[in-house]
CSV table of C-alpha atoms in Angstrom, one decimal:
chain,number,residue,atom,x,y,z
A,1,MET,CA,116.9,198.2,72.5
A,2,ARG,CA,116.0,194.8,71.2
A,3,THR,CA,118.6,192.5,69.7
A,4,PRO,CA,117.9,191.3,66.2
A,5,GLY,CA,116.9,187.7,65.9
A,6,CYS,CA,120.0,186.8,63.9
A,7,PHE,CA,122.3,187.9,66.9
A,8,ARG,CA,120.3,186.2,69.7
A,9,PRO,CA,122.3,182.9,69.6
A,10,VAL,CA,125.6,184.8,69.8
A,11,ARG,CA,124.3,186.8,72.8
A,12,VAL,CA,123.3,183.7,74.6
A,13,GLN,CA,126.7,182.1,74.1
A,14,ALA,CA,128.4,185.2,75.3
A,15,GLN,CA,126.3,185.3,78.5
A,16,GLN,CA,127.1,181.7,79.2
A,17,ALA,CA,130.8,182.2,78.7
A,18,LEU,CA,130.8,185.3,80.9
A,19,GLY,CA,128.9,183.3,83.6
A,20,GLU,CA,131.4,180.5,83.5
A,21,LEU,CA,134.2,182.9,83.8
A,22,CYS,CA,132.8,184.9,86.7
A,23,ALA,CA,131.3,182.0,88.7
A,24,PRO,CA,134.7,181.0,90.4
A,25,LEU,CA,135.4,184.7,91.2
A,26,LEU,CA,131.9,185.0,92.8
A,27,ARG,CA,132.3,181.8,94.8
A,28,ALA,CA,135.7,182.9,96.0
A,29,SER,CA,134.5,186.3,97.0
A,30,VAL,CA,131.5,184.8,98.9
A,31,SER,CA,133.7,182.3,100.7
A,32,SER,CA,136.2,185.1,101.6
A,33,ALA,CA,133.4,187.2,102.9
A,34,GLY,CA,132.1,184.3,105.0
A,35,GLU,CA,135.6,183.6,106.4
A,36,TRP,CA,136.1,187.3,107.1
A,37,ALA,CA,132.7,187.4,108.9
A,38,ARG,CA,133.6,184.4,111.0
A,39,ALA,CA,137.1,185.8,111.8
A,40,GLN,CA,135.5,189.1,112.8
A,41,ALA,CA,133.0,187.3,115.1
A,42,HIS,CA,135.9,185.3,116.6
A,43,ARG,CA,137.8,188.6,117.3
A,44,GLN,CA,134.8,190.1,118.9
A,45,ASP,CA,134.3,187.1,121.1
A,46,ALA,CA,138.0,187.1,122.1
A,47,ALA,CA,137.8,190.8,122.9
A,48,ARG,CA,134.7,190.2,125.0
A,49,GLN,CA,136.4,187.4,126.8
A,50,ARG,CA,139.5,189.5,127.5
A,51,GLN,CA,137.3,192.2,128.9
A,52,ASP,CA,135.6,189.8,131.2
A,53,LEU,CA,139.0,188.3,132.2
A,54,SER,CA,140.4,191.7,132.8
A,55,ALA,CA,137.6,192.5,135.2
A,56,ARG,CA,138.3,189.3,137.1
A,57,ASP,CA,142.1,188.7,136.9
A,58,PRO,CA,144.1,191.6,135.4
A,59,ARG,CA,147.5,189.8,135.7
A,60,ARG,CA,146.3,186.7,133.8
A,61,CYS,CA,144.8,188.9,131.1
A,62,LEU,CA,148.1,190.7,130.6
A,63,ARG,CA,150.0,187.4,130.4
A,64,GLU,CA,147.5,186.0,127.8
A,65,THR,CA,147.8,189.2,125.8
A,66,LEU,CA,151.6,189.2,125.7
A,67,HIS,CA,152.0,185.4,125.2
A,68,PRO,CA,148.9,184.1,123.3
A,69,ARG,CA,148.3,180.4,123.3
A,70,GLY,CA,148.2,178.9,119.8
A,71,PRO,CA,146.8,175.5,118.8
A,72,ARG,CA,148.8,172.5,120.1
A,73,SER,CA,151.1,170.8,117.7
A,74,ARG,CA,152.9,167.5,117.9
A,75,THR,CA,156.2,169.0,116.7
A,76,PRO,CA,157.8,171.1,119.5
A,77,ARG,CA,158.7,174.7,118.6
A,78,PRO,CA,162.4,175.6,118.7
A,79,GLY,CA,163.4,177.3,121.9
A,80,PRO,CA,166.0,177.4,124.6
A,81,ALA,CA,167.2,174.2,126.1
A,82,SER,CA,165.2,173.0,129.0
A,83,PRO,CA,166.9,172.3,132.4
A,84,PRO,CA,168.2,168.7,132.9
A,85,GLY,CA,165.7,166.3,134.2
A,86,ARG,CA,162.6,168.2,132.9
A,87,SER,CA,162.8,167.5,129.2
A,88,LEU,CA,160.6,164.7,127.8
A,89,HIS,CA,162.7,164.3,124.6
A,90,ARG,CA,166.3,163.2,124.8
A,91,PRO,CA,168.4,165.3,122.3
A,92,ARG,CA,170.3,163.3,119.7
A,93,PRO,CA,174.1,163.3,120.2
A,94,SER,CA,175.7,165.9,118.0
A,95,VAL,CA,178.1,164.5,115.4
A,96,PRO,CA,181.4,166.2,115.4
A,97,ARG,CA,182.3,168.1,112.3
A,98,ALA,CA,185.7,169.0,111.0
A,99,PRO,CA,186.4,172.6,110.1
A,100,ALA,CA,186.2,173.6,106.5
A,101,GLY,CA,189.4,172.9,104.5
A,102,ALA,CA,190.6,170.3,107.0
A,103,PRO,CA,193.2,167.8,105.8
A,104,PRO,CA,191.9,164.3,104.9
A,105,ALA,CA,193.6,162.7,108.0
A,106,GLN,CA,191.6,165.0,110.3
A,107,LEU,CA,188.4,164.3,108.4
A,108,ARG,CA,189.0,160.5,108.7
A,109,ARG,CA,189.6,160.8,112.5
A,110,VAL,CA,186.4,162.9,113.0
A,111,THR,CA,184.3,160.4,111.0
A,112,ARG,CA,185.9,157.5,112.8
A,113,GLY,CA,185.1,159.0,116.2
A,114,ALA,CA,181.5,159.8,115.2
A,115,ARG,CA,181.0,156.2,113.9
A,116,LEU,CA,182.2,154.4,117.1
A,117,ARG,CA,179.1,154.4,119.3
A,118,ARG,CA,178.9,152.0,122.2
A,119,PRO,CA,175.7,149.9,122.7
A,120,PRO,CA,174.2,149.6,126.2
A,121,ARG,CA,175.7,147.2,128.6
A,122,ALA,CA,174.0,143.8,129.0
A,123,GLY,CA,173.4,141.9,132.3
A,124,ALA,CA,175.8,139.7,134.2
A,125,GLY,CA,174.5,136.5,132.6
A,126,GLY,CA,175.0,135.4,129.0
A,127,GLY,CA,171.5,136.3,128.0
A,128,ASP,CA,170.0,136.2,124.6
A,129,GLY,CA,172.3,137.8,122.1
A,130,ARG,CA,169.6,138.7,119.7
A,131,ARG,CA,167.6,140.6,122.3
A,132,ALA,CA,170.7,142.4,123.6
A,133,GLY,CA,171.6,143.3,120.0
A,134,GLY,CA,168.1,144.8,119.5
A,135,MET,CA,168.5,146.8,122.7
A,136,ALA,CA,171.9,148.1,121.4
A,137,ALA,CA,170.1,150.4,118.9
A,138,ALA,CA,168.0,152.0,121.6
A,139,GLY,CA,170.7,154.3,122.9
A,140,THR,CA,174.3,154.8,123.8
A,141,ALA,CA,176.1,154.6,127.1
A,142,SER,CA,178.8,156.9,128.4
A,143,GLY,CA,182.3,155.7,129.0
A,144,PRO,CA,184.1,152.4,128.3
A,145,GLU,CA,182.9,149.2,129.8
A,146,PRO,CA,185.1,148.1,132.8
A,147,MET,CA,187.3,145.1,132.3
A,148,PRO,CA,185.8,141.9,133.8
A,149,SER,CA,187.3,139.4,136.1
A,150,TYR,CA,188.2,135.8,135.2
A,151,ALA,CA,185.0,134.6,136.8
A,152,GLN,CA,182.9,137.0,134.8
A,153,LEU,CA,184.8,136.1,131.7
A,154,VAL,CA,184.0,132.4,132.1
A,155,GLN,CA,180.4,133.0,133.2
A,156,ARG,CA,179.4,135.5,130.5
A,157,GLY,CA,181.5,133.9,127.7
A,158,TRP,CA,180.1,130.5,128.4
A,159,GLY,CA,176.6,131.8,128.7
A,160,SER,CA,176.9,133.7,125.4
A,161,ALA,CA,178.4,130.7,123.6
A,162,LEU,CA,175.5,128.4,124.9
A,163,ALA,CA,172.9,130.9,123.8
A,164,ALA,CA,174.5,131.2,120.4
A,165,ALA,CA,174.6,127.4,120.1
A,166,ARG,CA,170.9,127.0,121.0
A,167,GLY,CA,169.9,129.8,118.7
A,168,CYS,CA,171.7,128.4,115.7
A,169,ALA,CA,169.2,126.1,114.0
A,170,ASP,CA,170.9,125.5,110.6
A,171,CYS,CA,174.5,125.3,111.8
A,172,GLY,CA,176.7,123.1,109.6
A,173,TRP,CA,178.6,123.1,106.3
A,174,GLY,CA,175.7,124.7,104.5
A,175,LEU,CA,175.8,127.7,106.8
A,176,ALA,CA,179.6,127.8,106.6
A,177,ARG,CA,179.5,127.9,102.8
A,178,ARG,CA,176.9,130.6,102.7
A,179,GLY,CA,178.9,132.6,105.3
A,180,LEU,CA,182.0,132.4,103.2
A,181,ALA,CA,180.2,133.4,100.1
A,182,GLU,CA,178.3,136.4,101.8
A,183,HIS,CA,180.8,137.7,104.3
A,184,ALA,CA,184.4,136.8,103.2
A,185,HIS,CA,186.0,139.5,101.1
A,186,LEU,CA,189.5,138.6,100.0
A,187,ALA,CA,190.5,139.3,96.4
A,188,PRO,CA,193.2,137.1,94.7
A,189,PRO,CA,195.5,140.1,94.2
A,190,GLU,CA,195.6,140.6,97.9
A,191,LEU,CA,196.6,136.9,98.4
A,192,LEU,CA,199.3,137.3,95.7
A,193,LEU,CA,200.6,140.4,97.4
A,194,LEU,CA,200.8,138.6,100.7
A,195,ALA,CA,202.8,135.7,99.1
A,196,LEU,CA,205.2,138.1,97.4
A,197,CYS,CA,205.8,139.9,100.7
A,198,ALA,CA,206.5,136.6,102.4
A,199,LEU,CA,209.1,135.8,99.8
A,200,GLY,CA,210.5,139.3,100.3
A,201,TRP,CA,210.9,138.7,104.0
A,202,THR,CA,212.7,135.4,103.3
A,203,ALA,CA,215.1,137.1,100.8
A,204,LEU,CA,215.7,140.0,103.1
A,205,ARG,CA,216.5,137.8,106.1
A,206,ALA,CA,219.0,135.8,104.0
A,207,ALA,CA,220.7,138.9,102.8
A,208,ALA,CA,220.8,140.5,106.3
A,209,THR,CA,222.2,137.3,107.8
A,210,ALA,CA,225.0,137.0,105.2
A,211,ARG,CA,226.0,140.6,105.0
A,212,LEU,CA,225.1,142.1,108.5
A,213,PHE,CA,224.5,139.6,111.3
A,214,ARG,CA,227.3,137.1,110.6
A,215,PRO,CA,230.0,139.7,110.0
A,216,LEU,CA,228.8,141.4,113.2
A,217,ALA,CA,229.1,138.1,115.2
A,218,LYS,CA,232.6,137.6,113.7
A,219,TRP,CA,233.7,141.1,114.5
A,220,CYS,CA,232.5,140.8,118.1
A,221,ARG,CA,234.3,137.4,118.4
A,222,LEU,CA,231.3,135.5,119.7
A,223,GLN,CA,231.6,131.9,120.6
A,224,PRO,CA,230.8,129.6,117.7
A,225,ARG,CA,227.6,128.3,119.3
A,226,ASP,CA,226.3,131.8,120.0
A,227,ALA,CA,227.4,133.1,116.6
A,228,ALA,CA,225.3,130.5,114.9
A,229,LYS,CA,222.1,131.5,116.9
A,230,MET,CA,222.7,135.3,117.0
A,231,PRO,CA,221.4,136.1,113.4
A,232,GLU,CA,218.0,134.5,114.2
A,233,SER,CA,217.5,136.5,117.4
A,234,ALA,CA,218.7,139.8,115.8
A,235,TRP,CA,216.3,139.3,112.9
A,236,LYS,CA,213.3,138.6,115.1
A,237,PHE,CA,214.2,141.4,117.5
A,238,LEU,CA,214.3,144.0,114.8
A,239,PHE,CA,211.0,142.9,113.2
A,240,TYR,CA,209.0,142.5,116.4
A,241,LEU,CA,210.3,145.9,117.7
A,242,GLY,CA,209.1,147.6,114.6
A,243,ALA,CA,205.8,145.8,114.4
A,244,TRP,CA,205.0,146.4,118.1
A,245,SER,CA,205.9,150.0,117.8
A,246,TYR,CA,203.5,150.5,114.9
A,247,SER,CA,200.7,148.6,116.7
A,248,ALA,CA,201.2,150.8,119.8
A,249,TYR,CA,201.0,153.9,117.5
A,250,LEU,CA,197.7,152.7,116.1
A,251,LEU,CA,196.2,152.1,119.5
A,252,PHE,CA,197.6,155.1,121.4
A,253,GLY,CA,198.7,157.6,118.8
A,254,THR,CA,195.4,157.7,116.8
A,255,ASP,CA,191.7,157.9,117.7
A,256,TYR,CA,191.2,154.1,117.8
A,257,PRO,CA,189.6,153.3,121.3
A,258,PHE,CA,190.2,149.5,121.0
A,259,PHE,CA,192.6,149.1,123.9
A,260,HIS,CA,190.7,151.2,126.5
A,261,ASP,CA,187.3,150.0,125.3
A,262,PRO,CA,187.7,146.5,123.7
A,263,PRO,CA,184.0,145.9,123.0
A,264,SER,CA,184.2,148.8,120.6
A,265,VAL,CA,186.0,146.6,118.1
A,266,PHE,CA,182.6,145.3,117.0
A,267,TYR,CA,180.6,148.6,117.0
A,268,ASP,CA,179.0,149.4,113.6
A,269,TRP,CA,180.5,146.2,112.1
A,270,VAL,CA,179.3,145.7,108.5
A,271,PRO,CA,180.1,142.8,106.1
A,272,GLY,CA,182.7,143.9,103.6
A,273,MET,CA,183.3,147.3,105.3
A,274,ALA,CA,186.4,149.2,104.2
A,275,VAL,CA,189.6,148.5,106.0
A,276,PRO,CA,191.6,151.7,106.9
A,277,ARG,CA,194.9,151.9,105.2
A,278,ASP,CA,196.9,152.1,108.4
A,279,ILE,CA,195.4,148.9,109.7
A,280,ALA,CA,195.7,147.2,106.2
A,281,ALA,CA,199.4,148.0,106.2
A,282,ALA,CA,199.8,146.4,109.6
A,283,TYR,CA,197.9,143.3,108.4
A,284,LEU,CA,200.1,143.0,105.3
A,285,LEU,CA,203.3,143.2,107.2
A,286,GLN,CA,202.3,140.8,110.0
A,287,GLY,CA,200.6,138.2,107.7
A,288,SER,CA,203.5,138.1,105.3
A,289,PHE,CA,206.0,137.7,108.1
A,290,TYR,CA,204.1,134.8,109.7
A,291,GLY,CA,204.0,133.2,106.2
A,292,HIS,CA,207.7,133.6,106.1
A,293,SER,CA,208.1,132.2,109.7
A,294,ILE,CA,206.5,128.9,108.7
A,295,TYR,CA,209.2,128.4,106.2
A,296,ALA,CA,211.9,129.7,108.5
A,297,THR,CA,210.9,127.4,111.4
A,298,LEU,CA,211.4,124.4,109.1
A,299,TYR,CA,214.5,125.4,107.2
A,300,MET,CA,216.2,128.4,108.7
A,301,ASP,CA,215.8,128.4,112.5
A,302,ALA,CA,217.5,126.2,115.1
A,303,TRP,CA,215.3,123.2,115.9
A,304,ARG,CA,214.2,123.2,119.6
A,305,LYS,CA,212.0,121.2,121.9
A,306,ASP,CA,209.0,123.3,121.1
A,307,SER,CA,209.5,123.8,117.4
A,308,VAL,CA,206.4,121.7,116.6
A,309,VAL,CA,204.3,124.0,118.9
A,310,MET,CA,206.0,127.0,117.3
A,311,LEU,CA,205.0,125.7,113.9
A,312,VAL,CA,201.4,125.3,114.9
A,313,HIS,CA,201.5,128.7,116.5
A,314,HIS,CA,202.6,130.3,113.2
A,315,VAL,CA,199.9,128.4,111.2
A,316,VAL,CA,197.2,129.4,113.6
A,317,THR,CA,198.3,133.1,113.6
A,318,LEU,CA,198.4,133.2,109.8
A,319,VAL,CA,194.9,131.7,109.6
A,320,LEU,CA,193.7,134.2,112.1
A,321,ILE,CA,195.3,137.2,110.3
A,322,VAL,CA,194.0,136.2,106.9
A,323,SER,CA,190.5,135.2,108.0
A,324,SER,CA,190.0,138.2,110.3
A,325,TYR,CA,190.9,140.5,107.4
A,326,ALA,CA,188.5,138.7,105.1
A,327,PHE,CA,185.6,138.9,107.6
A,328,ARG,CA,186.6,142.5,108.5
A,329,TYR,CA,187.5,141.7,112.1
A,330,HIS,CA,190.6,143.8,111.7
A,331,ASN,CA,190.0,145.9,114.8
A,332,VAL,CA,190.3,143.1,117.2
A,333,GLY,CA,193.3,141.7,115.2
A,334,ILE,CA,195.3,144.9,115.9
A,335,LEU,CA,194.7,144.4,119.6
A,336,VAL,CA,195.8,140.8,119.5
A,337,LEU,CA,199.0,141.6,117.7
A,338,PHE,CA,199.8,144.4,120.1
A,339,LEU,CA,199.4,142.1,123.1
A,340,HIS,CA,201.6,139.4,121.7
A,341,ASP,CA,204.5,141.2,120.1
A,342,ILE,CA,205.8,142.9,123.2
A,343,SER,CA,206.8,139.5,124.8
A,344,ASP,CA,208.7,138.5,121.6
A,345,VAL,CA,210.7,141.8,121.7
A,346,GLN,CA,211.8,141.2,125.3
A,347,LEU,CA,212.6,137.5,124.6
A,348,GLU,CA,214.9,138.3,121.7
A,349,PHE,CA,216.5,141.2,123.5
A,350,THR,CA,217.3,138.9,126.4
A,351,LYS,CA,218.8,136.2,124.1
A,352,LEU,CA,221.0,138.8,122.3
A,353,ASN,CA,222.5,139.9,125.6
A,354,VAL,CA,223.1,136.3,126.7
A,355,TYR,CA,225.1,135.8,123.4
A,356,PHE,CA,227.1,139.0,123.8
A,357,LYS,CA,228.0,138.7,127.5
A,358,SER,CA,230.8,136.2,126.7
A,359,ARG,CA,232.6,137.5,123.7
A,360,GLY,CA,236.2,138.1,122.8
A,361,GLY,CA,237.4,135.8,125.5
A,362,SER,CA,236.0,138.0,128.4
A,363,TYR,CA,232.9,138.4,130.4
A,364,HIS,CA,230.9,141.6,130.1
A,365,ARG,CA,228.8,142.4,133.1
A,366,LEU,CA,226.7,145.1,131.4
A,367,HIS,CA,225.2,142.5,129.0
A,368,ALA,CA,224.8,140.1,131.9
A,369,LEU,CA,222.8,142.7,133.8
A,370,ALA,CA,220.7,143.5,130.7
A,371,ALA,CA,220.0,139.8,130.3
A,372,ASP,CA,218.8,139.4,133.9
A,373,LEU,CA,216.6,142.5,133.7
A,374,GLY,CA,215.2,141.3,130.3
A,375,CYS,CA,214.4,137.9,131.7
A,376,LEU,CA,212.5,139.4,134.6
A,377,SER,CA,210.6,141.9,132.4
A,378,PHE,CA,209.9,139.1,129.8
A,379,SER,CA,208.3,136.9,132.5
A,380,LEU,CA,206.2,139.7,133.9
A,381,SER,CA,205.1,140.9,130.5
A,382,TRP,CA,204.2,137.4,129.3
A,383,PHE,CA,201.8,136.9,132.2
A,384,TRP,CA,200.4,140.5,132.1
A,385,PHE,CA,199.9,140.8,128.3
A,386,ARG,CA,199.2,137.3,127.2
A,387,LEU,CA,197.5,135.7,130.3
A,388,TYR,CA,195.8,138.7,131.9
A,389,TRP,CA,195.0,141.4,129.3
A,390,PHE,CA,194.5,139.0,126.3
A,391,PRO,CA,191.7,136.9,127.9
A,392,LEU,CA,190.0,139.8,129.7
A,393,LYS,CA,190.1,142.1,126.8
A,394,VAL,CA,190.2,140.1,123.6
A,395,LEU,CA,188.3,136.9,124.6
A,396,TYR,CA,185.7,138.8,126.5
A,397,ALA,CA,185.1,141.0,123.5
A,398,THR,CA,184.9,138.1,121.0
A,399,CYS,CA,183.0,135.6,123.1
A,400,HIS,CA,180.5,137.9,124.8
A,401,CYS,CA,180.4,141.5,123.5
A,402,SER,CA,180.4,140.4,119.8
A,403,LEU,CA,176.9,138.9,120.1
A,404,ARG,CA,175.6,142.1,121.7
A,405,SER,CA,176.8,144.3,118.8
A,406,VAL,CA,176.2,141.8,116.0
A,407,PRO,CA,173.7,139.1,117.1
A,408,ASP,CA,174.3,137.0,113.9
A,409,ILE,CA,178.0,137.5,113.7
A,410,PRO,CA,179.5,135.0,111.2
A,411,PHE,CA,181.9,132.3,112.2
A,412,TYR,CA,181.6,133.0,115.9
A,413,PHE,CA,182.7,129.6,117.0
A,414,PHE,CA,185.6,129.3,114.5
A,415,PHE,CA,187.3,132.5,115.5
A,416,ASN,CA,186.8,131.9,119.2
A,417,ALA,CA,188.2,128.4,118.9
A,418,LEU,CA,191.4,129.7,117.3
A,419,LEU,CA,191.8,132.3,120.0
A,420,LEU,CA,191.3,129.7,122.7
A,421,LEU,CA,193.9,127.6,121.1
A,422,LEU,CA,196.3,130.6,121.1
A,423,THR,CA,195.6,131.0,124.8
A,424,ALA,CA,196.4,127.3,125.4
A,425,MET,CA,199.8,127.7,123.7
A,426,ASN,CA,200.5,130.8,125.8
A,427,LEU,CA,199.9,128.7,128.9
A,428,TYR,CA,202.1,125.9,127.5
A,429,TRP,CA,205.0,128.3,127.0
A,430,PHE,CA,204.4,129.9,130.4
A,431,LEU,CA,205.2,126.5,131.9
A,432,TYR,CA,208.7,126.8,130.5
A,433,ILE,CA,209.0,130.2,132.2
A,434,VAL,CA,207.9,128.8,135.5
A,435,ALA,CA,210.2,125.8,135.2
A,436,PHE,CA,213.1,128.0,134.5
A,437,ALA,CA,212.3,130.3,137.4
A,438,ALA,CA,212.1,127.3,139.7
A,439,LYS,CA,215.5,126.1,138.6
A,440,VAL,CA,217.0,129.6,139.2
A,441,LEU,CA,215.5,129.8,142.7
A,442,THR,CA,216.7,126.3,143.7
A,443,GLY,CA,220.2,126.9,142.4
A,444,GLN,CA,220.1,124.4,139.6
A,445,VAL,CA,220.8,127.1,137.0
A,446,ARG,CA,223.5,129.7,137.6
A,447,GLU,CA,223.3,131.5,134.3
A,448,LEU,CA,220.6,132.3,131.7
A,449,LYS,CA,220.0,130.0,128.8
A,450,ASP,CA,217.1,128.9,126.6
A,451,VAL,CA,215.5,125.9,128.3
A,452,ARG,CA,213.7,125.1,125.0
A,453,GLU,CA,217.0,124.3,123.2
A,454,TYR,CA,218.6,120.9,122.9
A,455,ASP,CA,221.9,120.5,124.8
A,456,ALA,CA,224.7,118.4,123.4
A,457,ALA,CA,224.1,115.7,126.0
A,458,GLU,CA,220.3,115.7,125.3
A,459,ALA,CA,220.6,115.5,121.5
A,460,PRO,CA,219.6,112.2,120.2
A,461,SER,CA,222.4,110.2,118.7
A,462,PRO,CA,222.2,107.4,116.1
A,463,LYS,CA,222.5,103.8,117.3
A,464,PRO,CA,226.0,102.4,116.7
A,465,SER,CA,226.5,99.6,114.2
A,466,LYS,CA,228.1,96.2,115.0
A,467,ALA,CA,231.4,97.4,113.5
A,468,GLU,CA,231.5,100.4,115.7
A,469,LYS,CA,230.6,98.7,119.0
A,470,PRO,CA,234.1,97.2,119.6
A,471,LEU,CA,235.8,100.5,118.8
A,472,ARG,CA,233.5,102.3,121.2
A,473,ASN,CA,234.0,99.7,123.9
A,474,GLY,CA,237.8,100.1,123.5
A,475,LEU,CA,237.5,103.9,123.8
A,476,VAL,CA,235.5,103.4,127.0
A,477,LYS,CA,238.1,101.1,128.4
A,478,ASP,CA,240.9,103.5,127.4
A,479,LYS,CA,239.0,106.3,129.2
A,480,ARG,CA,238.8,104.2,132.4
A,481,PHE,CA,242.6,104.0,132.5
């Protein structure tokens, strides 16, 4: 049947549209047929190879049939763990997870334990801090680092300090200003809260002295000289006992590993990192108390031979507390406070027993024995905590290990200089302890007393005027008769 001429253009357009519509389907079918033919040929070749292999090695043919080999892939397939020593890939350490619905404290402990990962140990020498810091990201080591000796402390600490000094090209006031602007995080409300707490400690001490300590000294019938000094020792004993107990709880009652692994104080350090609330509370109490102690040394405490050194000690401690909080070195700060407060607890305990052993006109042997034991434990703890553990734990971590974890750690020399000054003052006071022990052993001192205090004979007296000289000479002559 022939199409009329008027419908021929429409027929041509319909054929073109149908061809455009069916062309992809035809190409897909042709390609599918080609792929199917190639797959069929591949199966036939594989079957022919299995027949040949079965004729030669039936066991291998069965193994290939049950476990066919697929194409090699760069990503390993999941499977059972390989025996130790044969795996080429080291599995990543699993991060502990808290159970569902756990309280916030448990979640914080689990997160804290997963965050503290120890970098690999560096060599015996000082080495390059930047290279060691780069190696720290390569993996983790198992177990805490053993505590060094004094020789290793000096060698490694001095080597790290020299390497840091050579690597610091733009050290100076410009770098210090940039470091303060970039890394110091201390808000004005925090400083205001610190000042208010310092005023609160001063007011609390004045109230406790007037309403508790002085009435207690009067009720116990202490000697006038001991009654004047007892409130100061009682106040310090109560504070240091509470502060040291809280620091011990943080180091041994929680998951903080800072005492057993001091280099961990700098693991995962980040500028402006959040300070845990328990450590922030300890910083607030200690910083405000040392701010109060500066005022108390000048206007409230008895003036002694080492009061100037004590004033410098309070200033250095306050600067260390505030600056370590601002630069987020709070982990090492808790360790420093723990190692120092225990000696103050025993010192004030010994002084209180010295004051109470002669009261009410009688001698109390129980207080005398407690004073002797307290003096012995104070001497031992001073050396063990401040001259043994403090240098080998704190100074080793700040002078050497800090550069391994944070190669460009800010204000490295500033903080280490303050810690070394604190060590020098500990040595200075240890000389008083040694001098007192020598006097006791040689029989020059028969009873305990504070060798830092001024005696009545040693107290400086004003020079007599011309009018007073004849009177004093007369008194001297009368005394001769």
